[in-house]
mmCIF file of C-alpha atoms in Angstrom:
data_model
loop_
_atom_site.group_PDB
_atom_site.id
_atom_site.type_symbol
_atom_site.label_atom_id
_atom_site.label_comp_id
_atom_site.label_asym_id
_atom_site.label_seq_id
_atom_site.Cartn_x
_atom_site.Cartn_y
_atom_site.Cartn_z
ATOM 1 C CA UNK G 1 29.905 -35.435 30.954
ATOM 2 C CA UNK G 2 28.744 -32.073 31.256
ATOM 3 C CA UNK G 3 25.022 -32.688 31.631
ATOM 4 C CA UNK G 4 22.798 -33.929 34.338
ATOM 5 C CA UNK G 5 23.421 -37.516 34.917
ATOM 6 C CA UNK G 6 20.815 -39.762 36.605
ATOM 7 C CA UNK G 7 21.105 -43.406 37.661
ATOM 8 C CA UNK G 8 19.667 -46.126 37.216
ATOM 9 C CA UNK G 9 18.208 -45.451 34.019
ATOM 10 C CA UNK G 10 15.551 -48.073 34.750
ATOM 11 C CA UNK G 11 14.504 -49.558 37.863
ATOM 12 C CA UNK G 12 12.018 -52.653 38.191
ATOM 13 C CA UNK G 13 11.052 -53.494 41.785
ATOM 14 C CA UNK G 14 8.552 -55.355 43.643
ATOM 15 C CA UNK G 15 6.007 -53.503 45.713
ATOM 16 C CA UNK G 16 6.856 -52.908 49.310
ATOM 17 C CA UNK G 17 10.707 -52.562 48.577
ATOM 18 C CA UNK G 18 12.647 -49.456 48.849
ATOM 19 C CA UNK G 19 14.321 -47.665 46.144
ATOM 20 C CA UNK G 20 16.974 -44.930 45.619
ATOM 21 C CA UNK G 21 17.462 -42.772 42.591
ATOM 22 C CA UNK G 22 20.590 -40.953 42.102
ATOM 23 C CA UNK G 23 21.306 -37.478 40.524
ATOM 24 C CA UNK G 24 24.519 -35.820 39.539
ATOM 25 C CA UNK G 25 23.734 -32.094 38.519
ATOM 26 C CA UNK G 26 25.890 -30.081 36.368
ATOM 27 C CA UNK G 27 29.161 -29.015 38.323
ATOM 28 C CA UNK G 28 28.622 -25.532 39.669
ATOM 29 C CA UNK G 29 24.831 -25.528 39.789
ATOM 30 C CA UNK G 30 23.217 -24.540 42.876
ATOM 31 C CA UNK G 31 19.789 -25.659 42.463
ATOM 32 C CA UNK G 32 18.578 -29.099 42.024
ATOM 33 C CA UNK G 33 15.037 -30.255 41.351
ATOM 34 C CA UNK G 34 13.049 -33.727 41.204
ATOM 35 C CA UNK G 35 10.044 -33.979 39.282
ATOM 36 C CA UNK G 36 8.275 -37.169 37.908
ATOM 37 C CA UNK G 37 6.198 -38.039 34.992
ATOM 38 C CA UNK G 38 3.558 -40.593 35.412
ATOM 39 C CA UNK G 39 2.132 -42.265 32.299
ATOM 40 C CA UNK G 40 0.208 -39.568 30.239
ATOM 41 C CA UNK G 41 0.446 -36.837 32.581
ATOM 42 C CA UNK G 42 2.508 -33.981 32.977
ATOM 43 C CA UNK G 43 5.634 -32.934 35.234
ATOM 44 C CA UNK G 44 4.955 -33.220 38.546
ATOM 45 C CA UNK G 45 6.999 -31.043 41.158
ATOM 46 C CA UNK G 46 8.486 -33.113 44.014
ATOM 47 C CA UNK G 47 11.374 -31.274 45.725
ATOM 48 C CA UNK G 48 13.788 -28.381 45.164
ATOM 49 C CA UNK G 49 17.007 -27.721 46.631
ATOM 50 C CA UNK G 50 18.571 -24.310 46.524
ATOM 51 C CA UNK G 51 22.253 -23.856 47.887
ATOM 52 C CA UNK G 52 22.280 -24.400 51.659
ATOM 53 C CA UNK G 53 18.628 -23.427 52.136
ATOM 54 C CA UNK G 54 16.106 -25.834 53.505
ATOM 55 C CA UNK G 55 14.776 -27.673 50.677
ATOM 56 C CA UNK G 56 11.082 -26.941 49.315
ATOM 57 C CA UNK G 57 9.594 -30.414 49.752
ATOM 58 C CA UNK G 58 6.122 -29.114 48.777
ATOM 59 C CA UNK G 59 5.557 -31.725 46.367
ATOM 60 C CA UNK G 60 6.605 -34.933 47.908
ATOM 61 C CA UNK G 61 3.171 -36.949 47.514
ATOM 62 C CA UNK G 62 3.796 -38.701 50.997
ATOM 63 C CA UNK G 63 6.134 -39.538 53.781
ATOM 64 C CA UNK G 64 7.403 -42.343 51.830
ATOM 65 C CA UNK G 65 9.441 -39.888 49.646
ATOM 66 C CA UNK G 66 12.693 -38.334 50.737
ATOM 67 C CA UNK G 67 15.183 -36.607 49.274
ATOM 68 C CA UNK G 68 18.940 -35.427 50.210
ATOM 69 C CA UNK G 69 21.478 -33.418 48.593
ATOM 70 C CA UNK G 70 25.072 -34.044 49.722
ATOM 71 C CA UNK G 71 27.761 -31.344 49.660
ATOM 72 C CA UNK G 72 25.455 -29.281 47.523
ATOM 73 C CA UNK G 73 26.028 -31.600 44.669
ATOM 74 C CA UNK G 74 24.871 -35.226 44.279
ATOM 75 C CA UNK G 75 21.393 -35.779 45.165
ATOM 76 C CA UNK G 76 19.481 -39.100 46.215
ATOM 77 C CA UNK G 77 15.595 -39.614 45.905
ATOM 78 C CA UNK G 78 14.343 -42.377 48.039
ATOM 79 C CA UNK G 79 11.030 -44.023 47.842
ATOM 80 C CA UNK G 80 10.211 -46.271 50.911
ATOM 81 C CA UNK G 81 7.883 -49.233 50.793
ATOM 82 C CA UNK G 82 7.050 -48.490 47.056
ATOM 83 C CA UNK G 83 3.405 -48.937 45.651
ATOM 84 C CA UNK G 84 2.375 -49.452 41.928
ATOM 85 C CA UNK G 85 1.332 -45.683 41.772
ATOM 86 C CA UNK G 86 4.906 -44.667 42.308
ATOM 87 C CA UNK G 87 5.810 -46.222 38.420
ATOM 88 C CA UNK G 88 6.914 -43.204 36.663
ATOM 89 C CA UNK G 89 9.830 -41.455 35.095
ATOM 90 C CA UNK G 90 11.542 -39.604 37.686
ATOM 91 C CA UNK G 91 13.725 -36.676 36.581
ATOM 92 C CA UNK G 92 16.272 -34.445 37.802
ATOM 93 C CA UNK G 93 17.259 -31.209 36.891
ATOM 94 C CA UNK G 94 19.659 -28.505 37.871
ATOM 95 C CA UNK G 95 19.931 -24.657 37.093
ATOM 96 C CA UNK G 96 22.784 -22.297 37.961
ATOM 97 C CA UNK G 97 21.130 -20.107 40.367
ATOM 98 C CA UNK G 98 17.576 -21.474 40.826
ATOM 99 C CA UNK G 99 15.731 -18.567 39.820
ATOM 100 C CA UNK G 100 14.047 -18.627 36.564
ATOM 101 C CA UNK G 101 15.229 -16.161 33.916
ATOM 102 C CA UNK G 102 18.345 -15.242 35.801
ATOM 103 C CA UNK G 103 20.677 -17.947 35.039
ATOM 104 C CA UNK G 104 17.806 -20.222 36.096
ATOM 105 C CA UNK G 105 17.237 -22.400 33.005
ATOM 106 C CA UNK G 106 16.639 -25.940 34.246
ATOM 107 C CA UNK G 107 18.894 -28.550 32.466
ATOM 108 C CA UNK G 108 17.087 -32.080 32.980
ATOM 109 C CA UNK G 109 18.789 -35.443 32.902
ATOM 110 C CA UNK G 110 17.201 -38.327 31.087
ATOM 111 C CA UNK G 111 15.504 -39.713 34.051
ATOM 112 C CA UNK G 112 15.050 -42.902 35.827
ATOM 113 C CA UNK G 113 12.022 -45.007 34.828
ATOM 114 C CA UNK G 114 10.582 -46.714 37.988
ATOM 115 C CA UNK G 115 8.364 -49.684 37.560
ATOM 116 C CA UNK G 116 6.804 -51.259 40.576
ATOM 117 C CA UNK G 117 5.408 -54.599 40.240
ATOM 118 C CA UNK U 1 -5.192 -28.130 42.252
ATOM 119 C CA UNK U 2 -3.621 -27.723 38.561
ATOM 120 C CA UNK U 3 -2.060 -24.287 38.684
ATOM 121 C CA UNK U 4 -0.755 -24.635 34.842
ATOM 122 C CA UNK U 5 -2.948 -26.111 32.420
ATOM 123 C CA UNK U 6 -2.386 -27.285 28.738
ATOM 124 C CA UNK U 7 -5.756 -28.489 27.321
ATOM 125 C CA UNK U 8 -5.132 -29.759 24.155
ATOM 126 C CA UNK U 9 -3.195 -33.225 24.757
ATOM 127 C CA UNK U 10 -2.101 -33.279 20.956
ATOM 128 C CA UNK U 11 -1.996 -31.075 17.859
ATOM 129 C CA UNK U 12 -1.063 -32.054 14.211
ATOM 130 C CA UNK U 13 -0.245 -29.647 11.881
ATOM 131 C CA UNK U 14 1.198 -29.744 8.078
ATOM 132 C CA UNK U 15 4.890 -28.955 7.548
ATOM 133 C CA UNK U 16 5.302 -25.370 6.901
ATOM 134 C CA UNK U 17 2.163 -24.234 8.376
ATOM 135 C CA UNK U 18 2.062 -22.320 11.740
ATOM 136 C CA UNK U 19 1.486 -24.583 15.386
ATOM 137 C CA UNK U 20 -0.036 -22.876 18.110
ATOM 138 C CA UNK U 21 0.150 -24.444 21.578
ATOM 139 C CA UNK U 22 -1.973 -22.995 24.311
ATOM 140 C CA UNK U 23 -1.367 -22.869 28.055
ATOM 141 C CA UNK U 24 -3.497 -21.268 30.936
ATOM 142 C CA UNK U 25 -2.736 -20.410 34.417
ATOM 143 C CA UNK U 26 -4.403 -19.990 37.548
ATOM 144 C CA UNK U 27 -1.943 -18.176 40.071
ATOM 145 C CA UNK U 28 -1.843 -14.623 39.470
ATOM 146 C CA UNK U 29 1.790 -14.664 41.209
ATOM 147 C CA UNK U 30 3.236 -16.273 38.374
ATOM 148 C CA UNK U 31 5.614 -13.769 36.956
ATOM 149 C CA UNK U 32 8.180 -15.670 34.534
ATOM 150 C CA UNK U 33 6.797 -18.284 31.900
ATOM 151 C CA UNK U 34 8.973 -20.887 30.028
ATOM 152 C CA UNK U 35 8.418 -23.615 27.337
ATOM 153 C CA UNK U 36 10.257 -26.897 27.348
ATOM 154 C CA UNK U 37 10.372 -29.388 24.530
ATOM 155 C CA UNK U 38 10.696 -33.063 25.088
ATOM 156 C CA UNK U 39 11.669 -36.017 22.897
ATOM 157 C CA UNK U 40 11.050 -39.591 23.612
ATOM 158 C CA UNK U 41 13.532 -40.960 26.402
ATOM 159 C CA UNK U 42 15.132 -37.722 26.693
ATOM 160 C CA UNK U 43 14.916 -35.094 29.488
ATOM 161 C CA UNK U 44 12.871 -31.940 28.418
ATOM 162 C CA UNK U 45 14.972 -29.023 27.039
ATOM 163 C CA UNK U 46 14.481 -25.261 27.470
ATOM 164 C CA UNK U 47 13.030 -23.667 24.355
ATOM 165 C CA UNK U 48 11.866 -19.978 25.142
ATOM 166 C CA UNK U 49 10.677 -17.825 28.329
ATOM 167 C CA UNK U 50 8.964 -14.611 28.952
ATOM 168 C CA UNK U 51 8.564 -12.358 31.796
ATOM 169 C CA UNK U 52 5.274 -10.754 32.942
ATOM 170 C CA UNK U 53 6.661 -7.394 32.024
ATOM 171 C CA UNK U 54 6.289 -8.249 28.294
ATOM 172 C CA UNK U 55 3.673 -9.685 26.265
ATOM 173 C CA UNK U 56 5.689 -11.278 23.463
ATOM 174 C CA UNK U 57 8.999 -12.626 23.063
ATOM 175 C CA UNK U 58 10.684 -14.130 19.814
ATOM 176 C CA UNK U 59 13.472 -16.398 19.197
ATOM 177 C CA UNK U 60 13.706 -17.451 15.326
ATOM 178 C CA UNK U 61 10.962 -19.607 14.369
ATOM 179 C CA UNK U 62 9.498 -19.548 18.053
ATOM 180 C CA UNK U 63 7.403 -16.758 19.548
ATOM 181 C CA UNK U 64 5.727 -16.862 22.948
ATOM 182 C CA UNK U 65 2.575 -14.474 23.549
ATOM 183 C CA UNK U 66 1.642 -13.683 27.064
ATOM 184 C CA UNK U 67 -2.053 -12.409 27.924
ATOM 185 C CA UNK U 68 -1.848 -11.689 31.691
ATOM 186 C CA UNK U 69 -5.438 -10.644 32.208
ATOM 187 C CA UNK U 70 -6.545 -13.741 30.515
ATOM 188 C CA UNK U 71 -3.735 -15.722 32.310
ATOM 189 C CA UNK U 72 -3.258 -17.200 29.063
ATOM 190 C CA UNK U 73 0.046 -17.772 27.027
ATOM 191 C CA UNK U 74 0.734 -19.408 23.729
ATOM 192 C CA UNK U 75 3.779 -20.677 21.703
ATOM 193 C CA UNK U 76 3.673 -20.393 17.879
ATOM 194 C CA UNK U 77 6.084 -22.090 15.715
ATOM 195 C CA UNK U 78 6.370 -20.810 12.164
ATOM 196 C CA UNK U 79 7.232 -22.697 9.786
ATOM 197 C CA UNK U 80 6.662 -25.854 11.571
ATOM 198 C CA UNK U 81 9.117 -28.609 10.704
ATOM 199 C CA UNK U 82 8.864 -32.427 11.085
ATOM 200 C CA UNK U 83 11.840 -31.960 13.491
ATOM 201 C CA UNK U 84 9.589 -29.729 15.783
ATOM 202 C CA UNK U 85 7.433 -33.099 16.738
ATOM 203 C CA UNK U 86 7.624 -33.418 20.393
ATOM 204 C CA UNK U 87 5.776 -33.025 23.731
ATOM 205 C CA UNK U 88 5.904 -29.459 24.524
ATOM 206 C CA UNK U 89 5.347 -28.097 28.222
ATOM 207 C CA UNK U 90 4.900 -24.863 29.615
ATOM 208 C CA UNK U 91 5.972 -23.892 33.019
ATOM 209 C CA UNK U 92 5.397 -20.779 35.310
ATOM 210 C CA UNK U 93 7.198 -19.495 38.437
ATOM 211 C CA UNK U 94 7.012 -16.722 40.921
ATOM 212 C CA UNK U 95 10.325 -15.278 40.401
ATOM 213 C CA UNK U 96 9.425 -12.444 42.474
ATOM 214 C CA UNK U 97 8.877 -14.777 45.506
ATOM 215 C CA UNK U 98 12.675 -15.644 45.463
ATOM 216 C CA UNK U 99 11.997 -19.219 44.388
ATOM 217 C CA UNK U 100 13.161 -21.229 41.468
ATOM 218 C CA UNK U 101 10.327 -23.643 41.760
ATOM 219 C CA UNK U 102 8.901 -24.482 38.274
ATOM 220 C CA UNK U 103 5.213 -25.534 38.098
ATOM 221 C CA UNK U 104 4.614 -27.551 34.638
ATOM 222 C CA UNK U 105 1.712 -28.206 32.684
ATOM 223 C CA UNK U 106 0.511 -31.518 31.291
ATOM 224 C CA UNK U 107 2.369 -31.265 27.956
ATOM 225 C CA UNK U 108 0.886 -31.149 24.398
ATOM 226 C CA UNK U 109 1.963 -33.556 21.862
ATOM 227 C CA UNK U 110 2.977 -31.823 18.581
ATOM 228 C CA UNK U 111 3.201 -33.766 15.195
ATOM 229 C CA UNK U 112 4.435 -32.225 12.120
ATOM 230 C CA UNK U 113 3.406 -34.136 9.031
ATOM 231 C CA UNK U 114 6.030 -33.899 5.951
#
């Protein structure tokens, strides 16, 4: 498809397990973002990749969270030793250039809903 | 530290009337502002944006107003339609800092009643 694709759409895991969430951005988009939305909350910035630059990890809530972007395309968000407070919808977005307003509009995927029991 | 705030979690208006959604920000370095709309079980979609060099941007039924001195922006939808019922997020960025990172508010749920 032409849009941002995320998998899995739903993931239920037990506390303490590791999870991986995958994002396929729109082809040709140089910037990729991860956000999460906890129940009743807004969109919380997690991490931002722009081309070959070092990612902006300033939003990662703890060292249990990490993300990679291989080959400038697909990204994987990994959460180690999951906790119940990690339960949220994890949204991935991509943009053409990564600068808001200069082809920088973000296109979001439908999200991966993570439930930690 | 909530840099972008939407203090009204919900808003209900009658079809045909004006909807006004508000957003406040604290970071004076923000120079680009956007509104996104989100339906349940879908990702947010871009609606309208405004640069800090402007105080108004209009696109059809949607108008965004920016008051830099008050660090406040608002989205006006007129006339409101039932299909506008969704969660609306405002977002801000420091484009001049060469980053594309967007900071979002908590969202306002708009319900437009037929």
